[in-house]
Short mmCIF file of C-alpha atoms and ligand atoms in Angstrom, two decimals:
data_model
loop_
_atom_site.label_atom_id
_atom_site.label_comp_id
_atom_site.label_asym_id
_atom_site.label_seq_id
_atom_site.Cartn_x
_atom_site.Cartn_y
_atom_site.Cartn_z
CA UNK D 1 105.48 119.69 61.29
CA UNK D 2 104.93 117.95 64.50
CA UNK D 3 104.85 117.16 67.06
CA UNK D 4 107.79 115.08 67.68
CA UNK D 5 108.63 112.91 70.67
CA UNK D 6 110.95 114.77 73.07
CA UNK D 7 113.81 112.53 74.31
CA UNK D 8 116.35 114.90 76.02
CA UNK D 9 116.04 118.45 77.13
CA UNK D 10 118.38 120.71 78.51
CA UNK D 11 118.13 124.27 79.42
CA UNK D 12 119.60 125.34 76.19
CA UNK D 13 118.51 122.86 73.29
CA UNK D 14 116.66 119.54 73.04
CA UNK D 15 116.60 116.10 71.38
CA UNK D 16 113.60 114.67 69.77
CA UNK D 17 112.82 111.65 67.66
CA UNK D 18 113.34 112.80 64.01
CA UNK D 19 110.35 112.88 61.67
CA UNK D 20 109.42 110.14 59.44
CA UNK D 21 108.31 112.59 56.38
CA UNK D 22 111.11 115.27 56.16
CA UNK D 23 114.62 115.24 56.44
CA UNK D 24 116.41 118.39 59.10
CA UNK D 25 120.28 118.55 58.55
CA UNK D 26 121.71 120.46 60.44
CA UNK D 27 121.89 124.27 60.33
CA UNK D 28 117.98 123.73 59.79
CA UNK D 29 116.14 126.40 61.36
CA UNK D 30 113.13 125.97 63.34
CA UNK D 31 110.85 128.99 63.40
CA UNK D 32 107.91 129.15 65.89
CA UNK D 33 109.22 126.29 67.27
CA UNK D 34 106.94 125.37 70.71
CA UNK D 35 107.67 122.82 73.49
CA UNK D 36 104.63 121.20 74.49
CA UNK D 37 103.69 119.35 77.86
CA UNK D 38 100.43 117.33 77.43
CA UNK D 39 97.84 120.48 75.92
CA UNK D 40 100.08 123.13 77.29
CA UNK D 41 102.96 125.15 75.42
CA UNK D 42 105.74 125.17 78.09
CA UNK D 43 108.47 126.96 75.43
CA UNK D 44 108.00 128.77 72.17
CA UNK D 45 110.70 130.83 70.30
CA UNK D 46 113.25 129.81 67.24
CA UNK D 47 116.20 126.67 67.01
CA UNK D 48 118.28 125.39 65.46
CA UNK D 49 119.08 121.67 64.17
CA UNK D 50 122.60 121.49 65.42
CA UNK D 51 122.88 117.61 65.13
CA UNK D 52 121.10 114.62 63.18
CA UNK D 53 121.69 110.99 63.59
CA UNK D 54 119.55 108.21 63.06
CA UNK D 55 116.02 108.50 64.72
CA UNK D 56 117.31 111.10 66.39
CA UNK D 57 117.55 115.25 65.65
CA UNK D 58 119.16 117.72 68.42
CA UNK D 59 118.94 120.88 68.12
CA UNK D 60 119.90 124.93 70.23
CA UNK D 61 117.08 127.29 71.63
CA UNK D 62 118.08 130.00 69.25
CA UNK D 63 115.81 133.01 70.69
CA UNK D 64 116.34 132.02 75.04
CA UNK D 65 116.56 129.54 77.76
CA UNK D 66 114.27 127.16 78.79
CA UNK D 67 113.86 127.80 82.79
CA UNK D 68 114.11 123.74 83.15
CA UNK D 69 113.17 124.42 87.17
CA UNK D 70 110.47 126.30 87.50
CA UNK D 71 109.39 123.44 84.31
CA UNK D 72 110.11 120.97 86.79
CA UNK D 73 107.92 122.66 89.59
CA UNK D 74 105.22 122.60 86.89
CA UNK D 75 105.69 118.98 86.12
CA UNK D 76 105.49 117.91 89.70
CA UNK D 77 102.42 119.81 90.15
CA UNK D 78 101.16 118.32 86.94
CA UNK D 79 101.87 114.74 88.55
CA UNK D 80 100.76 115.38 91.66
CA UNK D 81 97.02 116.62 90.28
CA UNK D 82 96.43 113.33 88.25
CA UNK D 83 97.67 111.61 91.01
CA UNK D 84 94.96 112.96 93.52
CA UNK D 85 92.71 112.82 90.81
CA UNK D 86 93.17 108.90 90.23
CA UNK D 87 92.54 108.93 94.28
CA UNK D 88 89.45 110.14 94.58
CA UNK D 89 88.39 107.82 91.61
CA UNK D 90 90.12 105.07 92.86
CA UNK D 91 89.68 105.19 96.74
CA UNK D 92 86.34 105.38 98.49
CA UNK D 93 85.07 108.54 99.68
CA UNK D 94 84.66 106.99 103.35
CA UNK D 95 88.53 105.68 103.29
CA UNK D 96 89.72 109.05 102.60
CA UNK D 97 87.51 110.57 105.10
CA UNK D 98 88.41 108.80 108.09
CA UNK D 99 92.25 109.35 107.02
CA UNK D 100 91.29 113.21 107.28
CA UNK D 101 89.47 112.81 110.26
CA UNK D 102 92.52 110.86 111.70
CA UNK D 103 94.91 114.17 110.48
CA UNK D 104 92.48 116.13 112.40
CA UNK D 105 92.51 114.23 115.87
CA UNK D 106 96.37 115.16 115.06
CA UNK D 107 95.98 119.12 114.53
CA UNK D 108 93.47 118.79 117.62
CA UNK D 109 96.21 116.86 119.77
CA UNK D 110 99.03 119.40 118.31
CA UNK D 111 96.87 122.41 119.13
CA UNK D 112 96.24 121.43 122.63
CA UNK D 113 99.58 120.28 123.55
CA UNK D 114 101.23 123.57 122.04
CA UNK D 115 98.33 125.37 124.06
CA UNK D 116 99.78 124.11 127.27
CA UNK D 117 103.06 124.74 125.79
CA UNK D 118 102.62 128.42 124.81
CA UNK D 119 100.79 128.88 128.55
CA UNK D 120 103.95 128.07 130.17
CA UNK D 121 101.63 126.25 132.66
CA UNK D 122 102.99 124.86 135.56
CA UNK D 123 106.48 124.57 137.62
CA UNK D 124 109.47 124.33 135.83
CA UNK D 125 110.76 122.22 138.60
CA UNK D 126 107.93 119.85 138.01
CA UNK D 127 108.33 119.81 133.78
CA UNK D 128 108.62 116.04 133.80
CA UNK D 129 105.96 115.46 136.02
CA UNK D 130 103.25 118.01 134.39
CA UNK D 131 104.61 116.54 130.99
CA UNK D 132 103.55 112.70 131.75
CA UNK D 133 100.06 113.91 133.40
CA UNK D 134 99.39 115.87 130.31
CA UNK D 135 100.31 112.84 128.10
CA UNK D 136 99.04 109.82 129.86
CA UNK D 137 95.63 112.70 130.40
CA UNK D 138 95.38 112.47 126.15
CA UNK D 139 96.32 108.92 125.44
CA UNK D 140 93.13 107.75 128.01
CA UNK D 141 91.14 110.23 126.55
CA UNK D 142 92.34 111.46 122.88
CA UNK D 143 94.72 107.96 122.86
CA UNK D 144 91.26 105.93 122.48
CA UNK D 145 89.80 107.84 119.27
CA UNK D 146 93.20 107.55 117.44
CA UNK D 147 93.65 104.05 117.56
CA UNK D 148 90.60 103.19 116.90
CA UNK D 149 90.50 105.43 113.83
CA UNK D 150 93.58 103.35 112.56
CA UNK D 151 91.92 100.14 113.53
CA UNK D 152 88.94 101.53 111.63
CA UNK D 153 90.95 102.06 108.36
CA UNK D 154 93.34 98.74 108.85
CA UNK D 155 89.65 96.90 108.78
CA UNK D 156 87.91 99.26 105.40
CA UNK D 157 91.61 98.65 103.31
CA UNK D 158 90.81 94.81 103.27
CA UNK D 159 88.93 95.18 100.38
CA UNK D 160 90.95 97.37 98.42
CA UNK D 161 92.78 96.23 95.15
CA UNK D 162 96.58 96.02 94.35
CA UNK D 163 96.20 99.83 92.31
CA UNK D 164 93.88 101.24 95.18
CA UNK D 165 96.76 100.16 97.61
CA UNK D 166 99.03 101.83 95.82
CA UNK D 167 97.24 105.30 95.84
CA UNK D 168 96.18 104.75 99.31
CA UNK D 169 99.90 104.56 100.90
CA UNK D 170 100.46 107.71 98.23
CA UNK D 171 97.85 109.25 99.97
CA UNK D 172 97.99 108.39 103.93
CA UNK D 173 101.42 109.29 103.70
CA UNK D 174 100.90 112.58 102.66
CA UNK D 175 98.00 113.23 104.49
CA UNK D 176 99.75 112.29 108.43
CA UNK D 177 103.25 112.57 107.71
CA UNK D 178 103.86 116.30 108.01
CA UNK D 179 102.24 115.87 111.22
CA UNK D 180 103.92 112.93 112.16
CA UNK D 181 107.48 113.86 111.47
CA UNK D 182 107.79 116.38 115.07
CA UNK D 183 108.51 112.59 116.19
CA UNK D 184 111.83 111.12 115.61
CA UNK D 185 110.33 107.30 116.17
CA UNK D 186 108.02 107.92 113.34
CA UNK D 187 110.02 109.75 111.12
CA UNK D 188 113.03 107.54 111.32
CA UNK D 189 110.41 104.37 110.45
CA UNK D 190 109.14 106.81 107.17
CA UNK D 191 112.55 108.26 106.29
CA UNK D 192 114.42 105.05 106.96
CA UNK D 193 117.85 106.67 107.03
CA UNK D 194 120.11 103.14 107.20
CA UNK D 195 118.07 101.62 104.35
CA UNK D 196 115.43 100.00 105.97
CA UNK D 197 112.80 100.75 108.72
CA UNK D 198 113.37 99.36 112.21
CA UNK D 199 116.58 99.92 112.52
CA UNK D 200 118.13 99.64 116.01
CA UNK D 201 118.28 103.04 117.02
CA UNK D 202 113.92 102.87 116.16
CA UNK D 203 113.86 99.74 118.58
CA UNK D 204 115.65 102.01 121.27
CA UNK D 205 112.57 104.60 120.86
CA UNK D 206 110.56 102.01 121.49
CA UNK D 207 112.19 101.28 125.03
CA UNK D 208 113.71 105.00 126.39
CA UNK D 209 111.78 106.09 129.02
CA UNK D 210 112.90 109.69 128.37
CA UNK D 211 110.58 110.88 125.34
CA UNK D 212 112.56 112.73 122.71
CA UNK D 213 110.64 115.18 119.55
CA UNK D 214 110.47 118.11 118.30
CA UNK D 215 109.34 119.94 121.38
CA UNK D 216 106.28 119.30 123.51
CA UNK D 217 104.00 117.51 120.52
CA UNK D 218 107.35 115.50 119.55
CA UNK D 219 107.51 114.18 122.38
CA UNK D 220 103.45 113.48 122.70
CA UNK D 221 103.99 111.75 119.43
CA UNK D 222 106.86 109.70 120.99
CA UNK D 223 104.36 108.38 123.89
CA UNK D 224 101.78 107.63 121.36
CA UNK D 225 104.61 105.74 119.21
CA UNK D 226 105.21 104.01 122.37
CA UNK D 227 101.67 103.19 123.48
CA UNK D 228 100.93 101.24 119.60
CA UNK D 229 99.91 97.53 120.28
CA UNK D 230 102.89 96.45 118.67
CA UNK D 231 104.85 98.53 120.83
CA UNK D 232 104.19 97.52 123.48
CA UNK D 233 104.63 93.76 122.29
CA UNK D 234 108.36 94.67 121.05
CA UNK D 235 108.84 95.88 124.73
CA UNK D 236 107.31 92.46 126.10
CA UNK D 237 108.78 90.17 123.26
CA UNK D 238 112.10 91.18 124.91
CA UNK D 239 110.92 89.61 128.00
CA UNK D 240 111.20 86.66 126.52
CA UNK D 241 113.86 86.77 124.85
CA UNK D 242 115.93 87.41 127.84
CA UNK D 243 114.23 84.50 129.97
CA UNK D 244 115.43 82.28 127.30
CA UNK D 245 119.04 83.61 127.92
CA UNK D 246 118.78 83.52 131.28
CA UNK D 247 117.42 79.95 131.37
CA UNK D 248 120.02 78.87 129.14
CA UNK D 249 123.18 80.19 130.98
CA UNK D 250 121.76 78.53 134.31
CA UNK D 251 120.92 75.19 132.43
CA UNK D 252 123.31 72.45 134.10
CA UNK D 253 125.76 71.06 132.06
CA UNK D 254 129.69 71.24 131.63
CA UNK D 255 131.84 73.62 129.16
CA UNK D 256 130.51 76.44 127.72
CA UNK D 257 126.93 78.09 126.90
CA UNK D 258 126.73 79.12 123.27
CA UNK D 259 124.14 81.34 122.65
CA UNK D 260 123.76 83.35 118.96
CA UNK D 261 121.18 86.21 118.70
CA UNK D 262 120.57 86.24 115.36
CA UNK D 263 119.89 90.08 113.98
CA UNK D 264 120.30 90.96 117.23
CA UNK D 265 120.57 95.10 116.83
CA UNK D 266 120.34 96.88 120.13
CA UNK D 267 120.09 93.78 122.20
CA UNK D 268 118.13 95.35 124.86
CA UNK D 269 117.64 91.74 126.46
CA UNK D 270 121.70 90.66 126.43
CA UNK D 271 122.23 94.60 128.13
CA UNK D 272 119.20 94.09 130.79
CA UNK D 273 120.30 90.57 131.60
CA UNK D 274 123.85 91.23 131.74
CA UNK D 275 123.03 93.67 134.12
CA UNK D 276 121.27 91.84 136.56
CA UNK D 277 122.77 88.30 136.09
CA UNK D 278 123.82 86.29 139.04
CA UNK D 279 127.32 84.77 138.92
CA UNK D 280 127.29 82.15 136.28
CA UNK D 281 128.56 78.38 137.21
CA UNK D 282 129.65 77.72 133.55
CA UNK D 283 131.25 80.06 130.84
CA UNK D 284 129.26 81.82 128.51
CA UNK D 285 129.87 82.80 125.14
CA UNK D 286 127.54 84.95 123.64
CA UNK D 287 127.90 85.68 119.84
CA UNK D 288 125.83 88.34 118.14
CA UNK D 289 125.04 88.49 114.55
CA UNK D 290 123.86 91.60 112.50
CA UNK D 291 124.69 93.59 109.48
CA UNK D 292 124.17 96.76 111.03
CA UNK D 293 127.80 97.69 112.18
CA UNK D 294 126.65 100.42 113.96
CA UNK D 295 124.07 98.28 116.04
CA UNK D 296 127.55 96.13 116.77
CA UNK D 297 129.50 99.21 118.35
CA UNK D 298 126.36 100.27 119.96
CA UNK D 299 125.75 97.20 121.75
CA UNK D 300 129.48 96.62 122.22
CA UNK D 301 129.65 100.02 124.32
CA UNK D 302 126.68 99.04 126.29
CA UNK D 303 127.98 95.26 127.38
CA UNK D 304 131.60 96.23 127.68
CA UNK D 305 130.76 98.81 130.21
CA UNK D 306 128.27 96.36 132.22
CA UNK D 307 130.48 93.59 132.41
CA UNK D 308 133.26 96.39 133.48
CA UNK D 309 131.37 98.34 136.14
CA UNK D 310 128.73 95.60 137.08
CA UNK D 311 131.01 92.72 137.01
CA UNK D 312 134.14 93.89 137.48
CA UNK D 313 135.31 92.45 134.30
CA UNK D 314 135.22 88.91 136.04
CA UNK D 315 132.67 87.30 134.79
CA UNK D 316 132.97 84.62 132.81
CA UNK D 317 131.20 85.63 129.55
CA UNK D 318 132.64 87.07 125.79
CA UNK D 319 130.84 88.50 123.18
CA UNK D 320 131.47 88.12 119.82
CA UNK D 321 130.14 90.30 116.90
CA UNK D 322 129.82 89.05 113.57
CA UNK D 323 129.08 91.66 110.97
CA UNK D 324 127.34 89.23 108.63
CA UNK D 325 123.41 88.87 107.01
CA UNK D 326 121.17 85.68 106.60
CA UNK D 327 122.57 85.85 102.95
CA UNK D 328 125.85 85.33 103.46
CA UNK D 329 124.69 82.48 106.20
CA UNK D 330 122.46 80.76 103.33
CA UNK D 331 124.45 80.99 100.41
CA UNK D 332 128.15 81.24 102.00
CA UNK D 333 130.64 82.53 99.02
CA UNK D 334 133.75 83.51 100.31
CA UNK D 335 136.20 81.34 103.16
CA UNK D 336 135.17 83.49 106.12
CA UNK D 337 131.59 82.99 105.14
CA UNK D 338 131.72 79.38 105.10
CA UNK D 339 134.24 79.35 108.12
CA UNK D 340 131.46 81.30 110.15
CA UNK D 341 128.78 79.06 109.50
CA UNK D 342 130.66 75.68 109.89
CA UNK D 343 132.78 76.51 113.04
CA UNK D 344 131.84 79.75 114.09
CA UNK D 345 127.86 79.00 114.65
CA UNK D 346 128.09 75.71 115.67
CA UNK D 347 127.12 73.74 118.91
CA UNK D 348 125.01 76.25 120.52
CA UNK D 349 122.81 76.04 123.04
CA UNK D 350 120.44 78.67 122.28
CA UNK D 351 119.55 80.50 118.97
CA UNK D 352 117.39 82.88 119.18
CA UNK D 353 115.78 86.01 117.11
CA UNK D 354 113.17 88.96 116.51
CA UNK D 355 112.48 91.21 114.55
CA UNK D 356 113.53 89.31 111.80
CA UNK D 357 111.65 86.91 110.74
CA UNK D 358 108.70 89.59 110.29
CA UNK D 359 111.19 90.39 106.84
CA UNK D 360 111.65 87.00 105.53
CA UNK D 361 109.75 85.43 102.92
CA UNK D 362 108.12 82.06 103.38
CA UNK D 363 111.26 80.04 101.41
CA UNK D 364 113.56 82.20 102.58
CA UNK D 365 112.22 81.79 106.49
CA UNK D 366 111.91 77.75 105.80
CA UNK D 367 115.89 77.72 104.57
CA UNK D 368 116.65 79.70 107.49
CA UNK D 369 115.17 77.47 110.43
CA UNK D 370 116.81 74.52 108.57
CA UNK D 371 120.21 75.96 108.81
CA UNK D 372 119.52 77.58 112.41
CA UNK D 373 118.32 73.91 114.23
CA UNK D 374 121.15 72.43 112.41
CA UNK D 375 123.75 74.28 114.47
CA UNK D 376 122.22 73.21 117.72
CA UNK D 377 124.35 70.76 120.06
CA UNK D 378 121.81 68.03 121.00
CA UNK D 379 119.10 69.35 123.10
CA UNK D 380 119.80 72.86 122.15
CA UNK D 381 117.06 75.64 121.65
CA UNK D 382 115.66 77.84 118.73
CA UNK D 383 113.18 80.53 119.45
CA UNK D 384 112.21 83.13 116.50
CA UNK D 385 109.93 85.56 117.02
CA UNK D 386 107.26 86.67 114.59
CA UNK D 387 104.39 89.70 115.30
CA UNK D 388 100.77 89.27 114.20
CA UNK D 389 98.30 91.23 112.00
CA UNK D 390 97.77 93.95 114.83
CA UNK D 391 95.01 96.67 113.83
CA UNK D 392 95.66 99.90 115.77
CA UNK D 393 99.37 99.51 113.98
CA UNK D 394 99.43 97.37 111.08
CA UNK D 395 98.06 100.19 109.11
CA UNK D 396 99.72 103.05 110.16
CA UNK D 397 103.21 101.09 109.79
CA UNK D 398 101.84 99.81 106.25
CA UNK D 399 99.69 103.10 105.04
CA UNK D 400 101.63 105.70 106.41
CA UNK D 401 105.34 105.12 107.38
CA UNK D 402 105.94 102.82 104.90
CA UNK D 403 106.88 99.46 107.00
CA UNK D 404 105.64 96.48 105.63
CA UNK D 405 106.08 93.10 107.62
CA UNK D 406 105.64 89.47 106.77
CA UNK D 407 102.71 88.30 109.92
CA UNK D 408 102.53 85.11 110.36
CA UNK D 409 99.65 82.91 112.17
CA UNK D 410 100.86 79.98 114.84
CA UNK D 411 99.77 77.85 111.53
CA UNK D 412 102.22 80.03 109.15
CA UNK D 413 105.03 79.64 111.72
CA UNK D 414 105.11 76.06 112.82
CA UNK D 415 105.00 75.15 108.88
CA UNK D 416 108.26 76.67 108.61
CA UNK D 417 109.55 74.07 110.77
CA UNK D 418 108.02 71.35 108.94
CA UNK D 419 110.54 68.89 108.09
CA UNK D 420 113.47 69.10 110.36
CA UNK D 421 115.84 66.42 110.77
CA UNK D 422 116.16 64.22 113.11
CA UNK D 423 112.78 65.26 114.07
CA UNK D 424 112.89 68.18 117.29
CA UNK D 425 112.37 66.79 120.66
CA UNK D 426 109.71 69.77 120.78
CA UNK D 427 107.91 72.14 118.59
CA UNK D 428 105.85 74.39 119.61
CA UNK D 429 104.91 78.22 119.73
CA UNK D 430 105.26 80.78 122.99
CA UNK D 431 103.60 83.93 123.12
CA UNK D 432 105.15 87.28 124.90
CA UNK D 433 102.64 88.70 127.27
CA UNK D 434 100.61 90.97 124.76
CA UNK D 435 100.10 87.42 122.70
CA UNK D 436 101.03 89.35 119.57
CA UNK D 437 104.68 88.04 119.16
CA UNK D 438 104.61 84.46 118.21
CA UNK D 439 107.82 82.40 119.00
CA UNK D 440 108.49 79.33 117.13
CA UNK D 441 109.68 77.37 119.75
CA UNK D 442 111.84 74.14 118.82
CA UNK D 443 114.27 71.51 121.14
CA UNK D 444 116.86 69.62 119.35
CA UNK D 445 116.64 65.68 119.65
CA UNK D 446 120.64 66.05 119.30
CA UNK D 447 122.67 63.27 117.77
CA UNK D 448 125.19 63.92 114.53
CA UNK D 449 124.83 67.58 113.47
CA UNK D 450 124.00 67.78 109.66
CA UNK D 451 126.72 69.06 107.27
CA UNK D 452 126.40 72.44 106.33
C1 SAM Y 501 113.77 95.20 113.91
S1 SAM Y 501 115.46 95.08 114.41
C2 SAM Y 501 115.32 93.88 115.69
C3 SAM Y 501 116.40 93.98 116.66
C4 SAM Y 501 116.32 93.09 117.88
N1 SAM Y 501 116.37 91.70 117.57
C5 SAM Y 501 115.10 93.43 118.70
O1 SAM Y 501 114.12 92.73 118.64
O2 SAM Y 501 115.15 94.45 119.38
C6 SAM Y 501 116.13 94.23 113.09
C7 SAM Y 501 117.64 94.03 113.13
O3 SAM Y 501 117.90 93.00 112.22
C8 SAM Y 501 118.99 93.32 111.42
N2 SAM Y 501 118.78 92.64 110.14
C9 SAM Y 501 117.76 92.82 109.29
N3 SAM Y 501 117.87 92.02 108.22
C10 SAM Y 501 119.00 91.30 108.41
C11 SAM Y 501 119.67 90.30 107.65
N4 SAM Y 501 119.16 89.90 106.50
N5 SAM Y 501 120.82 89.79 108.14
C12 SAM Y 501 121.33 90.21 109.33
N6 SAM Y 501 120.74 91.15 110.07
C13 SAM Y 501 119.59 91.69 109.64
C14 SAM Y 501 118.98 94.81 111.33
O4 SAM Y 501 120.26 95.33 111.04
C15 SAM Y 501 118.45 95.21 112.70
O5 SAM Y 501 119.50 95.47 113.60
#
């Protein structure tokens, strides 16, 4: 009789569906019983119907053990060919040849680098030195075919459909990742370790000027991780960011400057200000927002020692961390939620965010910027950043390490600030200095604040 649908399987019995025709109570013996997966016979020997209820039989391997792992290296295997084999049907042979070519330019770059490695060439006294000529050497030379390879690819996967996507991430990943992973900026975006890519320890990579990897390639990878377009527009976006700051702690006025970086995670631009700020005429309170506690303690060891060696803990500025999310600031639910929203972020002078918007779908992004321009104090400032479609990156972030953003076009942005009342004084969008980090860019009219 057979075969029957196998619903459970252990390494010493099974359960299957129970057949329609014949009835097995148990104690029914089941001689030249065979386990099948797809055409092949995995397990053959003799049960034993041990149980029966419903649509259901179980039953004991009577005559040995079913080696479930090496089944399970089998099955993987198994998935893994009809995977590749829906690849090559489904993904054009030019797509998957310029993603080899791509892992070769990587074996060529690893080859070379570990060449000058293994050759011990030049002064140890000089390692740092030798090091950047090698690197900056490549990324002029080398650094030109590999980016345009990924440009190459970001431009041929335009046309592919939803499936082909799909199999294409399956298979870039695969393809670049072992490579990839001697660098600890790429393979903390792929392995995500806090639950998400770009996490603030990843935005760090992106500014340390000492490069960190698995020895000399690592590191190469961790200049070429620097040296993306978007790279280098998170480095300039923070620019901005800071200027903003700056501009609004100096603004004239009496009382207090409230500023709230929103998601603010390392907060590169509150560290780099802080350290070179001029004495400040009014107080400054600067509250931070994340739901990363360990960006919070991070950031808190940074500015607490600043504002302790630089300023001699006399300047006039607190920090305040709220360990919340743009949930809980939406759709408040408990007291302290709906405390922090209607006292906490209220009257401030500046709001302002990146890296965060790029993760916010269009409602969700709309609801947001309501709320935000809300809790300015009349002629306060909100300033979200948002990164554009950028080809020598979009792919490999996408295709390879699994880090999908939400671009957005000056059109895309500004219509999230569509109907704000009372209408802002001034909308508009600023650009970092690479251009590719849009910042909606909006001035409070001021008059009543609008209940939360
Ligand atoms: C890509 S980093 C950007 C950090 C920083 N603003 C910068 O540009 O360097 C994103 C940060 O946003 C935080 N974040 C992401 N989604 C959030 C949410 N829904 N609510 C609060 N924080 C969030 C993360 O914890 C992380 O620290």
């Amino acid at each position: 009789m057979g075969p029957l649908q196998v619903l459970d399987l252990s390494a010493a019995g099974f359960a299957a569906a129970s057949p329609e025709q014949v009835s097995l109570p148990p104690g029914s013996v089941l001689e030249s019983f065979e386990l099948l997966l797809g055409e092949r016979t995995i397990w053959s020997g003799d049960a034993v119907v041990v149980h029966l209820s419903g649509e259901r039989i179980g039953g004991r391997f009577t005559s040995g053990v079913l080696d479930l792992q090496h089944l399970r290296v089998g099955a993987t295997l198994e998935g893994r060919m009809s995977l590749l084999r829906e690849q090559s049907g489904q993904l054009p042979a030019e797509w998957r040849a310029t993603v080899g070519d791509l892992r070769q330019l990587l074996e060529d770059a690893r080859n070379e680098v570990e060449e000058f490695e293994r050759a011990e060439m030049g002064d140890p006294l000089q390692r740092l030195d030798d090091e950047g000529r090698l690197f900056e050497g490549l990324l002029s030379n080398w650094g030109k075919d590999y980016y345009a390879a990924i440009a190459r690819l970001h431009a041929m996967s335009s046309g592919l459909d939803k499936r082909a996507v799909v199999l294409g991430r399956a298979y870039a990943s695969s393809m670049l990742m072992p490579v990839l992973m001697a660098c600890p900026m790429h393979r903390r975006a792929y392995e995500k370790p806090l639950g998400y890519a770009g996490d603030y320890r990843t935005i760090e990579l992106y500014f340390t000027r000492e490069l960190v990897g698995d020895g000399l390639f690592g590191r190469f990878l961790h200049a070429v991780g620097q040296n993306y377009g978007l790279s280098h527009t998170v480095i300039a976006r923070e620019g901005v960011a800071r200027a903003a700051v700056r501009a609004a702690a100096e603004a004239d006025g009496t009382g207090p400057v409230r500023v709230l970086a929103l998601a603010a995670g390392p907060a590169i631009e509150l560290r780099r200000w802080l350290d070179e700020m001029e004495p400040l005429r009014r107080p400054l309170e600067l509250i931070l927002l994340d739901q990363d506690r360990a960006a919070h303690e991070t950031v808190h060891r940074h500015l607490t020692r600043i504002l302790l060696e630089r300023h001699r803990g006399a300047s006039p500025v607190t920090v305040q961390y709220l360990h919340s999310s743009v949930r809980q600031m939406l759709k408040p639910v408990s007291p302290d939620d709906h405390r922090m929203v209607a006292e906490t972020l209220a009257d401030l002078d500046l709001v302002y965010s990146m890296g965060l918007y790029d993760y916010l779908p269009d409602p969700v992004a709309a609801s947001l910027t309501r709320l935000l321009y809300s809790r300015l104090r009349a002629g306060g400032r909100l300033l979200v950043g948002n990164l554009v479609e950028t080809p020598d990156t979009t792919w490999l972030m996408e295709y390879v390490l699994g880090w999908s953003l939400v671009y957005r076009t000056e059109e895309t942005l500004l219509h999230l600030a569509d109907r704000l009342t009372p209408a802002p004084s001034q909308r508009g969008i600023t650009r970092d200095a690479t251009g590719r980090c849009l910042f909606l860019d909006i001035t409070s009219m001021g008059g009543a604040l609008h209940p939360v």
